[in-house]
Tab-separated table of N, CA, C and O in Angstrom:
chain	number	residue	atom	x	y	z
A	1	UNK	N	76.301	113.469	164.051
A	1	UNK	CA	77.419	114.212	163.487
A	1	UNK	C	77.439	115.613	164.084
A	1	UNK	O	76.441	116.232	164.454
A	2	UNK	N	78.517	115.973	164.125
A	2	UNK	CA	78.957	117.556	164.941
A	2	UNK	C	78.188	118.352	163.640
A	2	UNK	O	78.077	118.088	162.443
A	3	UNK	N	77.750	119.387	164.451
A	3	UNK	CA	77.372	120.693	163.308
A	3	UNK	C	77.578	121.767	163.650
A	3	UNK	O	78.270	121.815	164.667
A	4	UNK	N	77.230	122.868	163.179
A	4	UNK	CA	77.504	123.860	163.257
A	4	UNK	C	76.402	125.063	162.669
A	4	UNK	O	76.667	125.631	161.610
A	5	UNK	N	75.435	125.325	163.263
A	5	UNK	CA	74.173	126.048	162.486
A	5	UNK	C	74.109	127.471	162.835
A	5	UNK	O	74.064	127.902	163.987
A	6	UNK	N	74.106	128.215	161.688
A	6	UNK	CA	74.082	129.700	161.847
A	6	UNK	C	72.761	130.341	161.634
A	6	UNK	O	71.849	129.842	160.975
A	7	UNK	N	72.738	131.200	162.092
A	7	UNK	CA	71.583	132.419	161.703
A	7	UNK	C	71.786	133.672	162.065
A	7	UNK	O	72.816	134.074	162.607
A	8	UNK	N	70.805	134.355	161.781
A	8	UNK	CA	70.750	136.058	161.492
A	8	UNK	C	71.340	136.790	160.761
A	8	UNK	O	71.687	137.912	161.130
A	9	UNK	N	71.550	136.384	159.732
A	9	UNK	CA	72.204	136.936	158.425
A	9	UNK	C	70.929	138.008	157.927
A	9	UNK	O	69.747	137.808	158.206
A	10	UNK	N	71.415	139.132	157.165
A	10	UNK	CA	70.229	139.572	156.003
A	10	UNK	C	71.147	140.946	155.691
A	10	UNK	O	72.307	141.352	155.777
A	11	UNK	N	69.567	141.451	155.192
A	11	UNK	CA	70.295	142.744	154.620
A	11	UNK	C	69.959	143.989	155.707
A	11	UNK	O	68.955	144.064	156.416
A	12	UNK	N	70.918	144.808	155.650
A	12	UNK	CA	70.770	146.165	156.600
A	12	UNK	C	71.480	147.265	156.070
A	12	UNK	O	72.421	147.179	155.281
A	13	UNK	N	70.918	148.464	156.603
A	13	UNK	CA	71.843	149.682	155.690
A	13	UNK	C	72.780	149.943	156.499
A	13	UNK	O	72.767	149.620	157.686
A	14	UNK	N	74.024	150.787	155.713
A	14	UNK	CA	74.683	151.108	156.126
A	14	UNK	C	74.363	151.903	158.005
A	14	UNK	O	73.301	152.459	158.281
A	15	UNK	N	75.280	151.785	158.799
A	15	UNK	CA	74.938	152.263	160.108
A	15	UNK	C	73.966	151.524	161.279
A	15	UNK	O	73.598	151.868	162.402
A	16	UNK	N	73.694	150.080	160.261
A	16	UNK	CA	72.457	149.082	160.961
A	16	UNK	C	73.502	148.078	162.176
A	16	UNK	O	74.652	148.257	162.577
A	17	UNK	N	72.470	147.000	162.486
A	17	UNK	CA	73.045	146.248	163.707
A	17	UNK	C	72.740	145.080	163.021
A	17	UNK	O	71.805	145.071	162.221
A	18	UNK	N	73.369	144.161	163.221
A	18	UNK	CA	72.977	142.326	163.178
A	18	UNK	C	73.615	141.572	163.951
A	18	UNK	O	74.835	141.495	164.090
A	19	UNK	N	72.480	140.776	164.671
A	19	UNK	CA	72.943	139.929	165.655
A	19	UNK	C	73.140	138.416	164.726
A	19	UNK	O	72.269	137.923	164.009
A	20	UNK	N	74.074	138.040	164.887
A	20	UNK	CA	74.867	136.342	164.472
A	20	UNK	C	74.609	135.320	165.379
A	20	UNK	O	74.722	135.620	166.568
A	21	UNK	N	74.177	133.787	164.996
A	21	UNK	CA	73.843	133.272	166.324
A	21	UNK	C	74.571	132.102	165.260
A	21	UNK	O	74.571	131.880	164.049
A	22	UNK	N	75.289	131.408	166.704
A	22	UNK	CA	75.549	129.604	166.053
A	22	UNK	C	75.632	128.643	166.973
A	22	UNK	O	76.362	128.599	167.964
A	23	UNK	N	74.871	127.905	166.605
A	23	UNK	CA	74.929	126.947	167.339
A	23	UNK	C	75.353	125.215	167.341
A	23	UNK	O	74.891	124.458	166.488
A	24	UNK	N	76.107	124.841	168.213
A	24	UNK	CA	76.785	123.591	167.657
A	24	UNK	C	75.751	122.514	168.862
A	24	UNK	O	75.346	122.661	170.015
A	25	UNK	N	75.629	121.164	167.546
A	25	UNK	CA	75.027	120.305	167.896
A	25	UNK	C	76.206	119.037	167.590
A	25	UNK	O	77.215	119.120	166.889
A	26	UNK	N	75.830	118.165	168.168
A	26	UNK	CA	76.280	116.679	168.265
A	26	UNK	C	77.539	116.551	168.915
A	26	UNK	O	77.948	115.401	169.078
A	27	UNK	N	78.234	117.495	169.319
A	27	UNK	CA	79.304	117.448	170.195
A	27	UNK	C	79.448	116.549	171.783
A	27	UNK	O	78.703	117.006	172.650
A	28	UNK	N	80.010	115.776	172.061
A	28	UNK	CA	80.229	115.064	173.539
A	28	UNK	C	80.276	116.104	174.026
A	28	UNK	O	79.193	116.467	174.485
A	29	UNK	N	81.365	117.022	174.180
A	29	UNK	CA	81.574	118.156	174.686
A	29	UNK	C	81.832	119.531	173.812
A	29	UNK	O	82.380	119.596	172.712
A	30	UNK	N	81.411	120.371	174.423
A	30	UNK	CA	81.154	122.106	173.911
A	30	UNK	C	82.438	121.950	173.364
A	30	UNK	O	83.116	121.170	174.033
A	31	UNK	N	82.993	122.400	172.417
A	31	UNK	CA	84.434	123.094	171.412
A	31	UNK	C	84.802	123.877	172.190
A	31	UNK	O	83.996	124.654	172.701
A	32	UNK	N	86.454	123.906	172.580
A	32	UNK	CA	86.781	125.171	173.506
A	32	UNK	C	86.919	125.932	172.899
A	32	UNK	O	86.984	126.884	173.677
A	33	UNK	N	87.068	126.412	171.645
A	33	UNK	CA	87.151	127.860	170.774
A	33	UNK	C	86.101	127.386	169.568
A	33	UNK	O	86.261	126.443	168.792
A	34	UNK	N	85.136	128.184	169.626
A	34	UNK	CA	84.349	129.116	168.516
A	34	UNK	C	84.193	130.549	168.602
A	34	UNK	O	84.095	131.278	169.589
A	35	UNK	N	84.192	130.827	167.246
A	35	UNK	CA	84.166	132.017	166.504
A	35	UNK	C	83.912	132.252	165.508
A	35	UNK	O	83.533	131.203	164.988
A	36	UNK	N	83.861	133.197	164.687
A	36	UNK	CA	83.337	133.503	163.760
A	36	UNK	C	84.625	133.901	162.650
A	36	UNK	O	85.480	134.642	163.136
A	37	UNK	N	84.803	133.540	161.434
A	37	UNK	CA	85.046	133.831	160.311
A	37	UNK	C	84.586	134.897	158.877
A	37	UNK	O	83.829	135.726	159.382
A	38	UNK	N	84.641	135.037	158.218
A	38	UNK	CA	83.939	136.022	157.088
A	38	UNK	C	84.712	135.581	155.583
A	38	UNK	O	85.903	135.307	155.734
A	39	UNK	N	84.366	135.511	154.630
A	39	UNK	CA	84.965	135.878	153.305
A	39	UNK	C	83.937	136.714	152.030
A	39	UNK	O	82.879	136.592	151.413
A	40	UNK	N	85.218	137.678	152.201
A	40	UNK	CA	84.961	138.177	150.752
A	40	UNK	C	84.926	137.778	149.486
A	40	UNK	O	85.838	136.966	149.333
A	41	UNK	N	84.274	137.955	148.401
A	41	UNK	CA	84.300	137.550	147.021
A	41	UNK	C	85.568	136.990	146.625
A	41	UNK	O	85.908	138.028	146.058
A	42	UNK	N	86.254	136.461	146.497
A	42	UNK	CA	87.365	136.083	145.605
A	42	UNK	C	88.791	136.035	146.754
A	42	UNK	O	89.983	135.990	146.451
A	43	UNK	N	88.140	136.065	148.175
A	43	UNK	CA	88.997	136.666	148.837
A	43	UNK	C	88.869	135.340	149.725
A	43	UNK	O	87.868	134.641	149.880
A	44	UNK	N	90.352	135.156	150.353
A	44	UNK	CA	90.113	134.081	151.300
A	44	UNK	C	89.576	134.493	152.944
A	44	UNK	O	89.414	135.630	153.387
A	45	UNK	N	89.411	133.446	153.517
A	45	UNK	CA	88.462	133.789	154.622
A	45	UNK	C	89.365	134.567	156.042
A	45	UNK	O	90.567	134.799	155.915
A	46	UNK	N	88.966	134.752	156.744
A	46	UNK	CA	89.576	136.159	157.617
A	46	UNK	C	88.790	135.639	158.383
A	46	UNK	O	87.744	135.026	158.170
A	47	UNK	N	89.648	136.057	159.874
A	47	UNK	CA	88.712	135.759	161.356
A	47	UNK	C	88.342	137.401	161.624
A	47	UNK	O	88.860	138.425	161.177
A	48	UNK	N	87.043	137.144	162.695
A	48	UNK	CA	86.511	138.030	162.838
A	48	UNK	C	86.411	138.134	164.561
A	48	UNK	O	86.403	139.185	165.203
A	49	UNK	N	86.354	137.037	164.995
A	49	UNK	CA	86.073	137.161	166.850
A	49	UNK	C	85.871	136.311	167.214
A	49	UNK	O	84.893	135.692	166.794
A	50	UNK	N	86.663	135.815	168.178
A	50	UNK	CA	86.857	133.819	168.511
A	50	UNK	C	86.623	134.038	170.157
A	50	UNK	O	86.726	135.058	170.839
A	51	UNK	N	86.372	133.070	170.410
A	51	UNK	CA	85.952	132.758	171.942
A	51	UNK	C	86.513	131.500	172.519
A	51	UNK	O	86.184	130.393	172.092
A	52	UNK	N	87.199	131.644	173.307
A	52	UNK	CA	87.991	130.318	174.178
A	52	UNK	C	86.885	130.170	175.320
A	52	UNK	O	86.572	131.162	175.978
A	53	UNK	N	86.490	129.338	175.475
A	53	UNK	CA	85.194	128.902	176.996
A	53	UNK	C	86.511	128.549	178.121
A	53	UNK	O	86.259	128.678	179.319
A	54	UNK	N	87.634	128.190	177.778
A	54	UNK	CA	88.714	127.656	179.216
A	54	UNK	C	89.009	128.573	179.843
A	54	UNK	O	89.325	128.203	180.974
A	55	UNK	N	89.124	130.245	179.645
A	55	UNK	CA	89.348	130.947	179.904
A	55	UNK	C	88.328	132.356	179.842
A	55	UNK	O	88.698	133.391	180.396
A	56	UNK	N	87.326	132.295	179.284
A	56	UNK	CA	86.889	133.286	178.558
A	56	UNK	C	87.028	134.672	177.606
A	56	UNK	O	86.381	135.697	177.391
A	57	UNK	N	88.433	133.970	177.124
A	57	UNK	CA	89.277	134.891	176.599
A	57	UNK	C	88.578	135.504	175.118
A	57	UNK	O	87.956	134.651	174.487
A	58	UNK	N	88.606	136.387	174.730
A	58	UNK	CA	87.868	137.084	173.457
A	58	UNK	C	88.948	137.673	172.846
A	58	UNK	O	89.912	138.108	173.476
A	59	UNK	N	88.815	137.716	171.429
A	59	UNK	CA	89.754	138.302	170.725
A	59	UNK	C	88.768	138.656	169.345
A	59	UNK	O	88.034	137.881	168.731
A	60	UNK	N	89.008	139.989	169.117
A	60	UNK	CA	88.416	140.615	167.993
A	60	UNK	C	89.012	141.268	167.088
A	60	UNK	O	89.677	142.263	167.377
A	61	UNK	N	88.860	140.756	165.619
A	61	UNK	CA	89.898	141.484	164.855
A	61	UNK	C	90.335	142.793	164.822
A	61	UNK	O	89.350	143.446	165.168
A	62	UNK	N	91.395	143.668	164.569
A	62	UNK	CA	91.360	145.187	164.450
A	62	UNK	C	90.442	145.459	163.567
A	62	UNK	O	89.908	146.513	163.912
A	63	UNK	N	89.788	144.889	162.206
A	63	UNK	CA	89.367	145.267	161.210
A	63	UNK	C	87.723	146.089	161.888
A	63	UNK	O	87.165	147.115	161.500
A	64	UNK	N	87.360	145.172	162.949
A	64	UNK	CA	86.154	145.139	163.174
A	64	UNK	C	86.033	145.693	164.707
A	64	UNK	O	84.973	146.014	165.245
A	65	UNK	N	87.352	145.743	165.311
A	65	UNK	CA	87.060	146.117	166.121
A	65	UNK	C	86.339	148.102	166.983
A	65	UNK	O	86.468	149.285	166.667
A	66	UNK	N	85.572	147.246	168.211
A	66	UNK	CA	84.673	148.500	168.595
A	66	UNK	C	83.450	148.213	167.857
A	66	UNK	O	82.566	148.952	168.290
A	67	UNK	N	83.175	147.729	167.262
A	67	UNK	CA	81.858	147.510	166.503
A	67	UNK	C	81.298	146.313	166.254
A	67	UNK	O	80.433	146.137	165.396
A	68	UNK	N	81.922	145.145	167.238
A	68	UNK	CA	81.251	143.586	167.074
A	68	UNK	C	82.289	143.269	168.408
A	68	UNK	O	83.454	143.500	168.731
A	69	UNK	N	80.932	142.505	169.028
A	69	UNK	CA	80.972	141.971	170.111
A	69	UNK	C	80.764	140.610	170.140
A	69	UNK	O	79.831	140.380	169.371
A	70	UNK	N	81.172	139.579	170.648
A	70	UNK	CA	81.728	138.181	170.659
A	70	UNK	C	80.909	137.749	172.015
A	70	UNK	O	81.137	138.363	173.057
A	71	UNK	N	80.165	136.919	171.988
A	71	UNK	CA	79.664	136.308	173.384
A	71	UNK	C	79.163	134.935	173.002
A	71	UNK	O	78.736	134.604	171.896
A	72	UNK	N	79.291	134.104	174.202
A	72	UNK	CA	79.171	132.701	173.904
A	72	UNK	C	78.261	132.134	175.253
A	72	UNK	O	78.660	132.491	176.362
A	73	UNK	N	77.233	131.393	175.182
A	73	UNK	CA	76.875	130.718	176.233
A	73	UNK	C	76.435	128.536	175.874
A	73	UNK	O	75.400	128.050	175.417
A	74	UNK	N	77.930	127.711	176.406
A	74	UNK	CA	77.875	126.766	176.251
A	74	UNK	C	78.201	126.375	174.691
A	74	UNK	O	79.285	126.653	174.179
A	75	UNK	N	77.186	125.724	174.017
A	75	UNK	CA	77.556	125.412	172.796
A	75	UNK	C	76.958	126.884	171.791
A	75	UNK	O	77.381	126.992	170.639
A	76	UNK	N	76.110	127.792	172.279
A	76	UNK	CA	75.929	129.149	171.070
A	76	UNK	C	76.866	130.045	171.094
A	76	UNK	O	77.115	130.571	172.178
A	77	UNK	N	77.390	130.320	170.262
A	77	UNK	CA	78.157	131.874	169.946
A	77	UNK	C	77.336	132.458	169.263
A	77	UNK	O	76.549	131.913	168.489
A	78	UNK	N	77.462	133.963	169.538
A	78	UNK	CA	76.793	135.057	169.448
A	78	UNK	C	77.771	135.849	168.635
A	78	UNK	O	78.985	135.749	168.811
A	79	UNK	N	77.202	136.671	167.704
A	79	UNK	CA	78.546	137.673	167.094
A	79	UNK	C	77.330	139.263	166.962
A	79	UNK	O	76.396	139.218	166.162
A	80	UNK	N	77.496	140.166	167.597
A	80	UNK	CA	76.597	141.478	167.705
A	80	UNK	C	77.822	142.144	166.925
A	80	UNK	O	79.018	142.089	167.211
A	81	UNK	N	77.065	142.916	165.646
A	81	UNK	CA	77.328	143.909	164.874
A	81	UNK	C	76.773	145.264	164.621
A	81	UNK	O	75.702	145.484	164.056
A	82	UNK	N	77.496	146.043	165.033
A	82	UNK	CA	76.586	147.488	164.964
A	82	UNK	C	77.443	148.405	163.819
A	82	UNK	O	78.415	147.955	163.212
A	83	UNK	N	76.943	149.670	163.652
A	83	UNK	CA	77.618	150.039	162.680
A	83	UNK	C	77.928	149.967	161.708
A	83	UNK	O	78.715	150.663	161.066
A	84	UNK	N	77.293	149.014	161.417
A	84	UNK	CA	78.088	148.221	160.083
A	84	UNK	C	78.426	149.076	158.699
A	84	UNK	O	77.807	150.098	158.403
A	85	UNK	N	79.405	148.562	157.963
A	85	UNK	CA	79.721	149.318	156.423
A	85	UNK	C	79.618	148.513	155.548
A	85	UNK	O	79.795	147.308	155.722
A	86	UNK	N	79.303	149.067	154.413
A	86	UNK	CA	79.186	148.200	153.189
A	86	UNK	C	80.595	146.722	152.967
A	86	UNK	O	80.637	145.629	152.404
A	87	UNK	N	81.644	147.672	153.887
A	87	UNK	CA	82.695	146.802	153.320
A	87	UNK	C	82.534	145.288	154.724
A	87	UNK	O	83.523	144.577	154.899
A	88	UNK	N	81.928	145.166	155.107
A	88	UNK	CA	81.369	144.469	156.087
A	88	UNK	C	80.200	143.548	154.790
A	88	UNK	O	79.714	142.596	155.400
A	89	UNK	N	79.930	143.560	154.039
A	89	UNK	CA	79.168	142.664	153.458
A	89	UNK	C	80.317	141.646	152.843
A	89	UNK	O	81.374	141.925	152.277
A	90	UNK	N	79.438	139.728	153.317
A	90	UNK	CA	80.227	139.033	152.896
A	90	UNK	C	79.819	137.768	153.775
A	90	UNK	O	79.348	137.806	154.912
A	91	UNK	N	80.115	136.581	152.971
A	91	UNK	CA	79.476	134.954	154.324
A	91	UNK	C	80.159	135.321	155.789
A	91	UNK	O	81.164	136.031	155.821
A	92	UNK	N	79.671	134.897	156.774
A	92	UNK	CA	80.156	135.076	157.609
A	92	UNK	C	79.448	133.140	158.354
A	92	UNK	O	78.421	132.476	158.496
A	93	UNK	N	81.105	133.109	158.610
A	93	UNK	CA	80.859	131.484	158.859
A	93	UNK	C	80.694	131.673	160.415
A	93	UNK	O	80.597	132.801	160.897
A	94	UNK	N	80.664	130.441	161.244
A	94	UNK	CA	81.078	129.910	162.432
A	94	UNK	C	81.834	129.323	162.071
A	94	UNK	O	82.110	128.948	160.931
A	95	UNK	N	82.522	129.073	163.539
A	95	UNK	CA	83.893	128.250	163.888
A	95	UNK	C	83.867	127.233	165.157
A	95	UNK	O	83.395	127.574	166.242
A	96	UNK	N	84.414	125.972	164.914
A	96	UNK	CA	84.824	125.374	166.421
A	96	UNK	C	85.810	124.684	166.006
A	96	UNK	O	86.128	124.467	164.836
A	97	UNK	N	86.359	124.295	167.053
A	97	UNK	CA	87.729	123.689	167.567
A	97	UNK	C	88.011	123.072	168.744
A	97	UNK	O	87.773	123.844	169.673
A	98	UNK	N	88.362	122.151	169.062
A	98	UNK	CA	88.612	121.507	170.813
A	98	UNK	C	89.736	122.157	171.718
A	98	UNK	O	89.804	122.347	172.932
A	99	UNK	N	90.894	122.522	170.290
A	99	UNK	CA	91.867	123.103	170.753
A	99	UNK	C	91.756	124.759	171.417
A	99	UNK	O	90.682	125.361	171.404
A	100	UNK	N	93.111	125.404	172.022
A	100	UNK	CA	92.349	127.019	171.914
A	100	UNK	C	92.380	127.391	170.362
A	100	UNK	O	92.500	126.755	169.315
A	101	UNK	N	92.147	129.261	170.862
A	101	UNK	CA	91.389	129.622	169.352
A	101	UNK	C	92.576	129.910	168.575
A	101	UNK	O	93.633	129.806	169.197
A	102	UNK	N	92.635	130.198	167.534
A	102	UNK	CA	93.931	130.032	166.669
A	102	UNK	C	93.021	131.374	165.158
A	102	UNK	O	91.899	131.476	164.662
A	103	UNK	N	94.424	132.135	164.995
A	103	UNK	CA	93.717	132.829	163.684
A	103	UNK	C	93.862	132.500	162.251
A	103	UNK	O	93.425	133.124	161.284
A	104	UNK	N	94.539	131.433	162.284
A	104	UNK	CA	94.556	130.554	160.957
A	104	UNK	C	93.328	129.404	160.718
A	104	UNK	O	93.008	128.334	161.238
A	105	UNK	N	92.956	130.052	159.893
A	105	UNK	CA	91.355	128.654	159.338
A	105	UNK	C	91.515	127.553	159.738
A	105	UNK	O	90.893	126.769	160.454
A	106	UNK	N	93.059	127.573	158.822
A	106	UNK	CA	92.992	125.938	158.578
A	106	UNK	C	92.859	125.085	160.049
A	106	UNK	O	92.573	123.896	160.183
A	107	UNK	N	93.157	126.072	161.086
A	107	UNK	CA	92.689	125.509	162.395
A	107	UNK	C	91.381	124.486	162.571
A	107	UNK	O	91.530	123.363	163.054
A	108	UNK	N	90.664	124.764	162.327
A	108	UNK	CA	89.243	124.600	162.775
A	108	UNK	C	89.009	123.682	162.080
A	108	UNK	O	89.329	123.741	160.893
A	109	UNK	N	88.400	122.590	162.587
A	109	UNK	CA	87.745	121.436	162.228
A	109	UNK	C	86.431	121.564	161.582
A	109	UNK	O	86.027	120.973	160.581
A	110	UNK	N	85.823	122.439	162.325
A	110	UNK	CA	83.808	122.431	162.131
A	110	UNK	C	84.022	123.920	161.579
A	110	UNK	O	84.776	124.839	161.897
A	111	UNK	N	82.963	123.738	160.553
A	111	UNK	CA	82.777	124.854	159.874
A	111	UNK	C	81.136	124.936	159.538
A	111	UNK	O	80.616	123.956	159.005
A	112	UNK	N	80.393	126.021	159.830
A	112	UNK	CA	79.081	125.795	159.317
A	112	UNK	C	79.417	126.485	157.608
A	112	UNK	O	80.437	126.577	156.924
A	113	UNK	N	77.826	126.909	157.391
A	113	UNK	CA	77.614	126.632	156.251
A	113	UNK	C	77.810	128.283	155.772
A	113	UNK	O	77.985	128.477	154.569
A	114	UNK	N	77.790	129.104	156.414
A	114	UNK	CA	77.695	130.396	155.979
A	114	UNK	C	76.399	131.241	156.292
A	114	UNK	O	75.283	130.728	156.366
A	115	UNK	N	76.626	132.444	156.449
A	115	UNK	CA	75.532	133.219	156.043
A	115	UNK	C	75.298	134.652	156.026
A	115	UNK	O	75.432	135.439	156.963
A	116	UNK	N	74.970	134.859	154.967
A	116	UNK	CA	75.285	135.685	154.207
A	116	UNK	C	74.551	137.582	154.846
A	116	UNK	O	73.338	137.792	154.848
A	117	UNK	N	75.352	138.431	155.202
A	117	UNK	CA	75.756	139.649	155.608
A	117	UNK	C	75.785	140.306	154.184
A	117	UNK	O	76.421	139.926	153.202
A	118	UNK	N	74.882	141.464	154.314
A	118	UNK	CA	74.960	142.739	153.001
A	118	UNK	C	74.504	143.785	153.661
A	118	UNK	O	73.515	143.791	154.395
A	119	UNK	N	75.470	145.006	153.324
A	119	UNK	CA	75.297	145.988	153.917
A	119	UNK	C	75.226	146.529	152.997
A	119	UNK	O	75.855	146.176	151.999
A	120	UNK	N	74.170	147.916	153.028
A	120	UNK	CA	73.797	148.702	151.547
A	120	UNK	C	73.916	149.844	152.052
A	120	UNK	O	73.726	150.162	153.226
A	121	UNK	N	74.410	150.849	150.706
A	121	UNK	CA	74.276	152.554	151.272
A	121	UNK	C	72.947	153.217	151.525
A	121	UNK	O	72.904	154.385	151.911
């Protein structure tokens, strides 16, 4: 079965860095768009920085942008966070798709499991 496995989640203070790693298993072939997602408490989920491999095209939200960097090699995406603010705490999923990248969720087929980002003052 396709998956989707995340890591490097935790806690960091305000002004800290966290590197995001995901990696997709059971695929015939690599997903041409993964990226990363986020949701807030009560809040629906929001893209954060998607990666097309057909092109190497990157796209990073305004919310976040200048302060998270998007890199992908084969089936891992990478999501580098620096700076971070409290309002930056929240799951932060992976994403894949066969299709290109798209900023509507409901896009995406594979979804990992989450993991969980807290930023403290």
């Amino acid at each position: 079965a396709q998956e989707l496995a995340e890591s490097g989640g935790g806690s960091v203070q305000a002004g800290g860095s966290l590197r995001l790693t995901c990696t997709a298993s059971g695929f015939t072939l690599s997903p041409r768009c993964m990226g990363w997602y986020r949701q807030f408490p009560g809040k629906e989920r929001e893209w954060v920085a998607l990666f097309d491999s057909d092109d190497g095209d990157t796209d990073v939200s305004a919310l976040v942008s200048g302060r998270v960097t998007i890199s992908r090699d084969r089936d891992t995406v990478s999501l580098q966070m620096v700076s971070l603010e409290q309002g930056d705490t929240a799951i932060y999923y992976c994403v894949a798709r066969d299709g290109f990248c798209s900023w509507s969720a409901r896009q995406y087929r594979w979804w990992g499991r989450g993991t969980q980002v807290t930023v403290s003052s």
